[in-house]
Amino acid sequence: MLRVYALSCGSLEFEKNLFFPASAAGERIVAPVSSYLIVHPKGKLLFDTGVHCDALADPVGRLGKRVASLFAVHSRADEGVVGQLAALGVKPDDIRYVVNSHFHFDHCGCNALFPRATFLVQRTELLAARAEPKRYNAKDWDLPLDYRECDGEHDVFGDGSVVLLPTPGHTAGHQSLWIRTSGATQFLLAGDACYTREHLEKTILPTNTYDAAQMTESMIKLRSLRDRQGVELLYGHDAEQWGAMPHAPHPLI
Ligand SMILES: [Zn+2]
Ligand SMILES: [Zn+2]
């Protein structure tokens, strides 16, 4: 039986037009940063690792001038992936797999804290991060970690319950995570393939989009999973959805 927990990793505050390009300049929004723990009989898996805690005390030093000028990082003392896991009695070394949806700073910032885990990343994301370092922050991902390069869909535990699903476009090798429980419940952790429900409903492409055609295709795929297969989509940065769902230490399922 699977257990899934939504872990709060703080929030980001930024100009709304980064998410919604039609918005006027000057309007700011706050979006949650999340990570998910999946407890499977064969091991514990973490989906994304949030923002590194150094970004709070020294945003420019950790994130670089450009990103620090765009995003204000907020985090309470009880937020952050390691603290959230500790509240569940889980230590970083207990994590068998880390899935990085992609290598942006708010999704892999704490990778270094899981040196014993196997990291499941799409090969195209690793290649893009190596080829275009300015799009990423090497401090987050370029570390002596056990990265396993995945090509396309990958059934993590071999039983169909936790499957990597490529959803490129936001970045070159973005992936989402499809969770199928023994019951009828299915979740898809969308990551930044779709920031919010509104993006999906209106097919809104954010300002920071790597490949617009690919991202549109990925959103069509997500919509189809939701509407034809009853999959519940958990969007990457949807404040309204996040506020309405149970968070750790309470399980999502
Ligand atoms: Zn991103
Ligand atoms: Zn993000």
PDB file of C-alpha atoms and ligand atoms in Angstrom:
ATOM      1  CA  MET A   1       0.000   0.000   0.000  1.00  0.00           C
ATOM      2  CA  LEU A   2       1.225   3.457  -0.856  1.00  0.00           C
ATOM      3  CA  ARG A   3       1.312   6.484   1.388  1.00  0.00           C
ATOM      4  CA  VAL A   4       1.803   9.953  -0.078  1.00  0.00           C
ATOM      5  CA  TYR A   5       2.635  13.086   1.894  1.00  0.00           C
ATOM      6  CA  ALA A   6       2.737  16.674   0.635  1.00  0.00           C
ATOM      7  CA  LEU A   7       5.710  18.456   2.201  1.00  0.00           C
ATOM      8  CA  SER A   8       5.780  22.231   2.492  1.00  0.00           C
ATOM      9  CA  CYS A   9       9.042  23.798   1.339  1.00  0.00           C
ATOM     10  CA  GLY A  10       8.069  27.443   1.826  1.00  0.00           C
ATOM     11  CA  SER A  11       6.976  29.820  -0.895  1.00  0.00           C
ATOM     12  CA  LEU A  12       8.181  32.219  -3.567  1.00  0.00           C
ATOM     13  CA  GLU A  13       6.978  35.783  -4.106  1.00  0.00           C
ATOM     14  CA  PHE A  14       7.382  37.342  -7.553  1.00  0.00           C
ATOM     15  CA  GLU A  15       5.785  39.426 -10.315  1.00  0.00           C
ATOM     16  CA  LYS A  16       2.567  37.821 -11.458  1.00  0.00           C
ATOM     17  CA  ASN A  17       3.485  38.246 -15.117  1.00  0.00           C
ATOM     18  CA  LEU A  18       6.212  35.603 -14.756  1.00  0.00           C
ATOM     19  CA  PHE A  19       3.385  33.072 -14.389  1.00  0.00           C
ATOM     20  CA  PHE A  20       0.687  34.916 -16.333  1.00  0.00           C
ATOM     21  CA  PRO A  21       2.330  36.941 -19.135  1.00  0.00           C
ATOM     22  CA  ALA A  22      -0.841  38.985 -19.773  1.00  0.00           C
ATOM     23  CA  SER A  23      -0.776  40.439 -16.239  1.00  0.00           C
ATOM     24  CA  ALA A  24       0.252  44.055 -15.719  1.00  0.00           C
ATOM     25  CA  ALA A  25       3.694  44.776 -14.306  1.00  0.00           C
ATOM     26  CA  GLY A  26       3.857  45.478 -10.592  1.00  0.00           C
ATOM     27  CA  GLU A  27       1.337  42.908  -9.348  1.00  0.00           C
ATOM     28  CA  ARG A  28       2.982  40.296  -7.133  1.00  0.00           C
ATOM     29  CA  ILE A  29       1.861  36.816  -6.134  1.00  0.00           C
ATOM     30  CA  VAL A  30       2.998  34.158  -3.670  1.00  0.00           C
ATOM     31  CA  ALA A  31       3.252  30.537  -4.807  1.00  0.00           C
ATOM     32  CA  PRO A  32       3.908  27.457  -2.678  1.00  0.00           C
ATOM     33  CA  VAL A  33       7.027  25.335  -3.115  1.00  0.00           C
ATOM     34  CA  SER A  34       6.394  21.654  -2.503  1.00  0.00           C
ATOM     35  CA  SER A  35       7.958  18.252  -2.310  1.00  0.00           C
ATOM     36  CA  TYR A  36       6.216  14.892  -2.008  1.00  0.00           C
ATOM     37  CA  LEU A  37       7.164  11.778  -0.061  1.00  0.00           C
ATOM     38  CA  ILE A  38       5.911   8.477  -1.449  1.00  0.00           C
ATOM     39  CA  VAL A  39       6.216   5.524   0.911  1.00  0.00           C
ATOM     40  CA  HIS A  40       6.245   2.294  -1.093  1.00  0.00           C
ATOM     41  CA  PRO A  41       6.882  -1.194   0.359  1.00  0.00           C
ATOM     42  CA  LYS A  42      10.135  -1.293  -1.638  1.00  0.00           C
ATOM     43  CA  GLY A  43      11.405   2.080  -0.445  1.00  0.00           C
ATOM     44  CA  LYS A  44      10.790   5.751   0.115  1.00  0.00           C
ATOM     45  CA  LEU A  45      10.788   8.157  -2.803  1.00  0.00           C
ATOM     46  CA  LEU A  46      10.986  11.937  -2.720  1.00  0.00           C
ATOM     47  CA  PHE A  47       9.633  14.018  -5.600  1.00  0.00           C
ATOM     48  CA  ASP A  48      11.639  17.265  -5.757  1.00  0.00           C
ATOM     49  CA  THR A  49      13.700  18.762  -2.944  1.00  0.00           C
ATOM     50  CA  GLY A  50      12.670  22.438  -2.758  1.00  0.00           C
ATOM     51  CA  VAL A  51      14.853  25.518  -2.300  1.00  0.00           C
ATOM     52  CA  HIS A  52      18.168  25.380  -0.424  1.00  0.00           C
ATOM     53  CA  CYS A  53      17.968  27.016   3.010  1.00  0.00           C
ATOM     54  CA  ASP A  54      20.970  29.267   2.232  1.00  0.00           C
ATOM     55  CA  ALA A  55      18.647  31.136  -0.147  1.00  0.00           C
ATOM     56  CA  LEU A  56      16.906  32.655   2.902  1.00  0.00           C
ATOM     57  CA  ALA A  57      19.983  34.202   4.521  1.00  0.00           C
ATOM     58  CA  ASP A  58      21.979  34.929   1.361  1.00  0.00           C
ATOM     59  CA  PRO A  59      19.704  34.948  -1.701  1.00  0.00           C
ATOM     60  CA  VAL A  60      22.260  36.473  -4.084  1.00  0.00           C
ATOM     61  CA  GLY A  61      25.031  34.147  -2.916  1.00  0.00           C
ATOM     62  CA  ARG A  62      22.910  31.046  -3.348  1.00  0.00           C
ATOM     63  CA  LEU A  63      20.608  31.879  -6.246  1.00  0.00           C
ATOM     64  CA  GLY A  64      22.670  34.412  -8.164  1.00  0.00           C
ATOM     65  CA  LYS A  65      21.781  38.036  -8.877  1.00  0.00           C
ATOM     66  CA  ARG A  66      19.199  37.471 -11.601  1.00  0.00           C
ATOM     67  CA  VAL A  67      17.092  34.825  -9.836  1.00  0.00           C
ATOM     68  CA  ALA A  68      17.399  36.620  -6.466  1.00  0.00           C
ATOM     69  CA  SER A  69      16.110  39.811  -8.095  1.00  0.00           C
ATOM     70  CA  LEU A  70      13.066  37.994  -9.496  1.00  0.00           C
ATOM     71  CA  PHE A  71      12.069  35.817  -6.519  1.00  0.00           C
ATOM     72  CA  ALA A  72      11.787  36.469  -2.782  1.00  0.00           C
ATOM     73  CA  VAL A  73      12.080  33.208  -0.844  1.00  0.00           C
ATOM     74  CA  HIS A  74       9.905  32.715   2.235  1.00  0.00           C
ATOM     75  CA  SER A  75      10.071  29.786   4.625  1.00  0.00           C
ATOM     76  CA  ARG A  76       8.912  29.182   8.184  1.00  0.00           C
ATOM     77  CA  ALA A  77      11.132  27.292  10.633  1.00  0.00           C
ATOM     78  CA  ASP A  78       9.037  24.128  10.247  1.00  0.00           C
ATOM     79  CA  GLU A  79       9.148  24.202   6.444  1.00  0.00           C
ATOM     80  CA  GLY A  80      11.837  22.728   4.183  1.00  0.00           C
ATOM     81  CA  VAL A  81      12.228  19.178   3.036  1.00  0.00           C
ATOM     82  CA  VAL A  82      14.519  17.829   5.779  1.00  0.00           C
ATOM     83  CA  GLY A  83      12.443  19.273   8.640  1.00  0.00           C
ATOM     84  CA  GLN A  84       9.225  18.048   7.064  1.00  0.00           C
ATOM     85  CA  LEU A  85      10.663  14.542   6.726  1.00  0.00           C
ATOM     86  CA  ALA A  86      11.931  14.638  10.321  1.00  0.00           C
ATOM     87  CA  ALA A  87       8.414  15.409  11.524  1.00  0.00           C
ATOM     88  CA  LEU A  88       7.408  12.105   9.888  1.00  0.00           C
ATOM     89  CA  GLY A  89      10.315  10.254  11.506  1.00  0.00           C
ATOM     90  CA  VAL A  90      12.166   9.982   8.181  1.00  0.00           C
ATOM     91  CA  LYS A  91      15.888  10.771   7.873  1.00  0.00           C
ATOM     92  CA  PRO A  92      17.505  11.852   4.577  1.00  0.00           C
ATOM     93  CA  ASP A  93      19.422   8.560   4.428  1.00  0.00           C
ATOM     94  CA  ASP A  94      16.100   6.677   4.532  1.00  0.00           C
ATOM     95  CA  ILE A  95      15.235   8.024   1.077  1.00  0.00           C
ATOM     96  CA  ARG A  96      15.966   5.433  -1.625  1.00  0.00           C
ATOM     97  CA  TYR A  97      15.002   7.504  -4.661  1.00  0.00           C
ATOM     98  CA  VAL A  98      14.809  11.199  -5.392  1.00  0.00           C
ATOM     99  CA  VAL A  99      12.940  12.198  -8.528  1.00  0.00           C
ATOM    100  CA  ASN A 100      13.784  15.684  -9.790  1.00  0.00           C
ATOM    101  CA  SER A 101      11.022  16.957 -12.034  1.00  0.00           C
ATOM    102  CA  HIS A 102      13.679  19.306 -13.449  1.00  0.00           C
ATOM    103  CA  PHE A 103      16.738  21.249 -12.363  1.00  0.00           C
ATOM    104  CA  HIS A 104      15.276  24.652 -11.477  1.00  0.00           C
ATOM    105  CA  PHE A 105      16.361  26.008  -8.079  1.00  0.00           C
ATOM    106  CA  ASP A 106      12.974  25.444  -6.408  1.00  0.00           C
ATOM    107  CA  HIS A 107      12.871  21.744  -7.357  1.00  0.00           C
ATOM    108  CA  CYS A 108      16.400  20.455  -6.722  1.00  0.00           C
ATOM    109  CA  GLY A 109      17.831  22.998  -4.260  1.00  0.00           C
ATOM    110  CA  CYS A 110      18.336  20.417  -1.496  1.00  0.00           C
ATOM    111  CA  ASN A 111      19.676  17.541  -3.622  1.00  0.00           C
ATOM    112  CA  ALA A 112      22.991  17.708  -1.732  1.00  0.00           C
ATOM    113  CA  LEU A 113      21.222  16.656   1.464  1.00  0.00           C
ATOM    114  CA  PHE A 114      20.434  13.181   0.043  1.00  0.00           C
ATOM    115  CA  PRO A 115      23.876  11.723  -0.724  1.00  0.00           C
ATOM    116  CA  ARG A 116      22.740   8.092  -0.343  1.00  0.00           C
ATOM    117  CA  ALA A 117      19.739   8.332  -2.664  1.00  0.00           C
ATOM    118  CA  THR A 118      19.531   7.386  -6.318  1.00  0.00           C
ATOM    119  CA  PHE A 119      18.394  10.392  -8.360  1.00  0.00           C
ATOM    120  CA  LEU A 120      16.040   9.671 -11.258  1.00  0.00           C
ATOM    121  CA  VAL A 121      16.312  12.373 -13.899  1.00  0.00           C
ATOM    122  CA  GLN A 122      15.531  12.456 -17.593  1.00  0.00           C
ATOM    123  CA  ARG A 123      18.676  12.190 -19.706  1.00  0.00           C
ATOM    124  CA  THR A 124      17.573  15.231 -21.728  1.00  0.00           C
ATOM    125  CA  GLU A 125      17.455  17.361 -18.550  1.00  0.00           C
ATOM    126  CA  LEU A 126      20.977  16.366 -17.562  1.00  0.00           C
ATOM    127  CA  LEU A 127      22.241  17.040 -21.081  1.00  0.00           C
ATOM    128  CA  ALA A 128      20.521  20.446 -21.153  1.00  0.00           C
ATOM    129  CA  ALA A 129      21.918  21.420 -17.741  1.00  0.00           C
ATOM    130  CA  ARG A 130      25.427  20.530 -18.919  1.00  0.00           C
ATOM    131  CA  ALA A 131      25.008  22.229 -22.293  1.00  0.00           C
ATOM    132  CA  GLU A 132      23.241  25.387 -21.101  1.00  0.00           C
ATOM    133  CA  PRO A 133      24.533  26.068 -17.576  1.00  0.00           C
ATOM    134  CA  LYS A 134      23.149  29.621 -17.563  1.00  0.00           C
ATOM    135  CA  ARG A 135      19.617  28.240 -17.492  1.00  0.00           C
ATOM    136  CA  TYR A 136      20.360  26.353 -14.264  1.00  0.00           C
ATOM    137  CA  ASN A 137      22.320  26.756 -11.023  1.00  0.00           C
ATOM    138  CA  ALA A 138      25.162  24.229 -10.822  1.00  0.00           C
ATOM    139  CA  LYS A 139      25.150  24.503  -7.001  1.00  0.00           C
ATOM    140  CA  ASP A 140      21.784  22.760  -6.993  1.00  0.00           C
ATOM    141  CA  TRP A 141      22.403  19.809  -9.287  1.00  0.00           C
ATOM    142  CA  ASP A 142      26.057  19.496 -10.354  1.00  0.00           C
ATOM    143  CA  LEU A 143      27.090  17.399  -7.389  1.00  0.00           C
ATOM    144  CA  PRO A 144      28.685  13.981  -6.811  1.00  0.00           C
ATOM    145  CA  LEU A 145      25.318  12.261  -6.551  1.00  0.00           C
ATOM    146  CA  ASP A 146      24.092   8.982  -8.039  1.00  0.00           C
ATOM    147  CA  TYR A 147      22.184  10.322 -11.038  1.00  0.00           C
ATOM    148  CA  ARG A 148      20.401   7.662 -13.100  1.00  0.00           C
ATOM    149  CA  GLU A 149      19.538   8.897 -16.562  1.00  0.00           C
ATOM    150  CA  CYS A 150      16.041   7.901 -17.644  1.00  0.00           C
ATOM    151  CA  ASP A 151      14.842   7.924 -21.237  1.00  0.00           C
ATOM    152  CA  GLY A 152      11.115   8.451 -21.266  1.00  0.00           C
ATOM    153  CA  GLU A 153       8.615   6.637 -19.059  1.00  0.00           C
ATOM    154  CA  HIS A 154      10.056   4.628 -16.189  1.00  0.00           C
ATOM    155  CA  ASP A 155       8.235   2.341 -13.760  1.00  0.00           C
ATOM    156  CA  VAL A 156      10.226   3.006 -10.574  1.00  0.00           C
ATOM    157  CA  PHE A 157       9.229  -0.006  -8.466  1.00  0.00           C
ATOM    158  CA  GLY A 158       8.256  -2.346 -11.317  1.00  0.00           C
ATOM    159  CA  ASP A 159       4.619  -2.663 -10.263  1.00  0.00           C
ATOM    160  CA  GLY A 160       3.087   0.266 -12.150  1.00  0.00           C
ATOM    161  CA  SER A 161       2.335   2.232  -8.997  1.00  0.00           C
ATOM    162  CA  VAL A 162       4.927   5.007  -9.392  1.00  0.00           C
ATOM    163  CA  VAL A 163       5.827   5.964 -12.956  1.00  0.00           C
ATOM    164  CA  LEU A 164       7.972   8.760 -14.359  1.00  0.00           C
ATOM    165  CA  LEU A 165       6.154  10.513 -17.183  1.00  0.00           C
ATOM    166  CA  PRO A 166       8.082  12.871 -19.468  1.00  0.00           C
ATOM    167  CA  THR A 167       6.367  16.283 -19.744  1.00  0.00           C
ATOM    168  CA  PRO A 168       8.944  18.436 -21.561  1.00  0.00           C
ATOM    169  CA  GLY A 169       8.620  22.045 -22.591  1.00  0.00           C
ATOM    170  CA  HIS A 170       8.996  23.977 -19.339  1.00  0.00           C
ATOM    171  CA  THR A 171      12.556  22.672 -19.521  1.00  0.00           C
ATOM    172  CA  ALA A 172      14.145  20.311 -22.036  1.00  0.00           C
ATOM    173  CA  GLY A 173      13.766  17.197 -19.879  1.00  0.00           C
ATOM    174  CA  HIS A 174      10.939  17.968 -17.484  1.00  0.00           C
ATOM    175  CA  GLN A 175       9.129  14.947 -16.026  1.00  0.00           C
ATOM    176  CA  SER A 176       6.062  14.409 -13.856  1.00  0.00           C
ATOM    177  CA  LEU A 177       5.215  11.513 -11.537  1.00  0.00           C
ATOM    178  CA  TRP A 178       2.167   9.335 -11.983  1.00  0.00           C
ATOM    179  CA  ILE A 179       0.979   7.572  -8.823  1.00  0.00           C
ATOM    180  CA  ARG A 180      -1.526   4.718  -9.074  1.00  0.00           C
ATOM    181  CA  THR A 181      -2.768   3.231  -5.843  1.00  0.00           C
ATOM    182  CA  SER A 182      -4.348  -0.192  -5.404  1.00  0.00           C
ATOM    183  CA  GLY A 183      -7.723   1.548  -5.255  1.00  0.00           C
ATOM    184  CA  ALA A 184      -9.161   3.819  -7.909  1.00  0.00           C
ATOM    185  CA  THR A 185      -7.156   6.875  -6.845  1.00  0.00           C
ATOM    186  CA  GLN A 186      -4.585   8.216  -9.248  1.00  0.00           C
ATOM    187  CA  PHE A 187      -2.438  11.304  -8.811  1.00  0.00           C
ATOM    188  CA  LEU A 188      -0.120  13.063 -11.139  1.00  0.00           C
ATOM    189  CA  LEU A 189       2.509  15.300  -9.592  1.00  0.00           C
ATOM    190  CA  ALA A 190       2.776  17.736 -12.476  1.00  0.00           C
ATOM    191  CA  GLY A 191       5.736  19.800 -11.297  1.00  0.00           C
ATOM    192  CA  ASP A 192       6.236  22.830 -13.530  1.00  0.00           C
ATOM    193  CA  ALA A 193       4.692  21.130 -16.565  1.00  0.00           C
ATOM    194  CA  CYS A 194       1.682  23.077 -15.293  1.00  0.00           C
ATOM    195  CA  TYR A 195       1.967  25.724 -12.569  1.00  0.00           C
ATOM    196  CA  THR A 196      -1.733  26.033 -11.711  1.00  0.00           C
ATOM    197  CA  ARG A 197      -5.201  24.852 -12.683  1.00  0.00           C
ATOM    198  CA  GLU A 198      -5.759  28.160 -14.500  1.00  0.00           C
ATOM    199  CA  HIS A 199      -2.733  27.503 -16.708  1.00  0.00           C
ATOM    200  CA  LEU A 200      -4.248  24.174 -17.726  1.00  0.00           C
ATOM    201  CA  GLU A 201      -7.762  25.471 -18.251  1.00  0.00           C
ATOM    202  CA  LYS A 202      -6.602  28.330 -20.473  1.00  0.00           C
ATOM    203  CA  THR A 203      -3.416  26.722 -21.841  1.00  0.00           C
ATOM    204  CA  ILE A 204      -1.338  29.619 -20.531  1.00  0.00           C
ATOM    205  CA  LEU A 205       2.379  29.326 -21.187  1.00  0.00           C
ATOM    206  CA  PRO A 206       4.512  31.101 -18.581  1.00  0.00           C
ATOM    207  CA  THR A 207       7.201  33.639 -19.476  1.00  0.00           C
ATOM    208  CA  ASN A 208       9.954  31.158 -18.697  1.00  0.00           C
ATOM    209  CA  THR A 209       9.151  28.443 -21.222  1.00  0.00           C
ATOM    210  CA  TYR A 210      11.897  26.439 -22.924  1.00  0.00           C
ATOM    211  CA  ASP A 211       9.842  25.076 -25.826  1.00  0.00           C
ATOM    212  CA  ALA A 212       6.307  26.384 -26.321  1.00  0.00           C
ATOM    213  CA  ALA A 213       5.160  23.597 -28.672  1.00  0.00           C
ATOM    214  CA  GLN A 214       6.444  20.861 -26.365  1.00  0.00           C
ATOM    215  CA  MET A 215       4.889  22.504 -23.315  1.00  0.00           C
ATOM    216  CA  THR A 216       1.533  22.793 -25.059  1.00  0.00           C
ATOM    217  CA  GLU A 217       1.728  19.087 -25.957  1.00  0.00           C
ATOM    218  CA  SER A 218       2.545  18.213 -22.345  1.00  0.00           C
ATOM    219  CA  MET A 219      -0.438  20.214 -21.106  1.00  0.00           C
ATOM    220  CA  ILE A 220      -2.683  18.402 -23.588  1.00  0.00           C
ATOM    221  CA  LYS A 221      -1.352  15.112 -22.196  1.00  0.00           C
ATOM    222  CA  LEU A 222      -2.103  16.215 -18.617  1.00  0.00           C
ATOM    223  CA  ARG A 223      -5.590  17.362 -19.548  1.00  0.00           C
ATOM    224  CA  SER A 224      -6.272  14.032 -21.208  1.00  0.00           C
ATOM    225  CA  LEU A 225      -5.122  12.097 -18.129  1.00  0.00           C
ATOM    226  CA  ARG A 226      -7.404  14.224 -15.977  1.00  0.00           C
ATOM    227  CA  ASP A 227     -10.475  14.175 -18.203  1.00  0.00           C
ATOM    228  CA  ARG A 228     -10.265  10.669 -19.722  1.00  0.00           C
ATOM    229  CA  GLN A 229      -8.616   8.652 -16.979  1.00  0.00           C
ATOM    230  CA  GLY A 230      -9.751  10.449 -13.833  1.00  0.00           C
ATOM    231  CA  VAL A 231      -6.234  11.302 -12.707  1.00  0.00           C
ATOM    232  CA  GLU A 232      -6.081  14.035 -10.071  1.00  0.00           C
ATOM    233  CA  LEU A 233      -3.478  16.583 -11.124  1.00  0.00           C
ATOM    234  CA  LEU A 234      -1.397  18.216  -8.436  1.00  0.00           C
ATOM    235  CA  TYR A 235      -0.048  21.398  -9.995  1.00  0.00           C
ATOM    236  CA  GLY A 236       3.460  22.661  -9.340  1.00  0.00           C
ATOM    237  CA  HIS A 237       2.700  26.026  -7.740  1.00  0.00           C
ATOM    238  CA  ASP A 238      -1.067  26.358  -7.261  1.00  0.00           C
ATOM    239  CA  ALA A 239      -1.702  28.298  -4.029  1.00  0.00           C
ATOM    240  CA  GLU A 240      -5.437  27.595  -4.061  1.00  0.00           C
ATOM    241  CA  GLN A 241      -5.057  23.838  -4.565  1.00  0.00           C
ATOM    242  CA  TRP A 242      -2.189  23.654  -2.076  1.00  0.00           C
ATOM    243  CA  GLY A 243      -4.249  25.438   0.570  1.00  0.00           C
ATOM    244  CA  ALA A 244      -7.076  22.950   0.164  1.00  0.00           C
ATOM    245  CA  MET A 245      -5.084  19.700   0.400  1.00  0.00           C
ATOM    246  CA  PRO A 246      -3.791  17.890   3.486  1.00  0.00           C
ATOM    247  CA  HIS A 247      -0.099  18.456   4.252  1.00  0.00           C
ATOM    248  CA  ALA A 248       2.377  16.375   6.218  1.00  0.00           C
ATOM    249  CA  PRO A 249       2.235  15.047   8.834  1.00  0.00           C
ATOM    250  CA  HIS A 250      -1.240  14.179   7.526  1.00  0.00           C
ATOM    251  CA  PRO A 251      -1.106  11.846   4.507  1.00  0.00           C
ATOM    252  CA  LEU A 252      -2.606  12.799   1.173  1.00  0.00           C
ATOM    253  CA  ILE A 253      -3.462   9.136   0.766  1.00  0.00           C
TER     254      ILE A 253
HETATM  255 ZN    ZN B   1      10.703  25.302 -13.193  1.00  0.00          ZN
HETATM  256 ZN    ZN B   2       8.951  25.667  -9.949  1.00  0.00          ZN
END
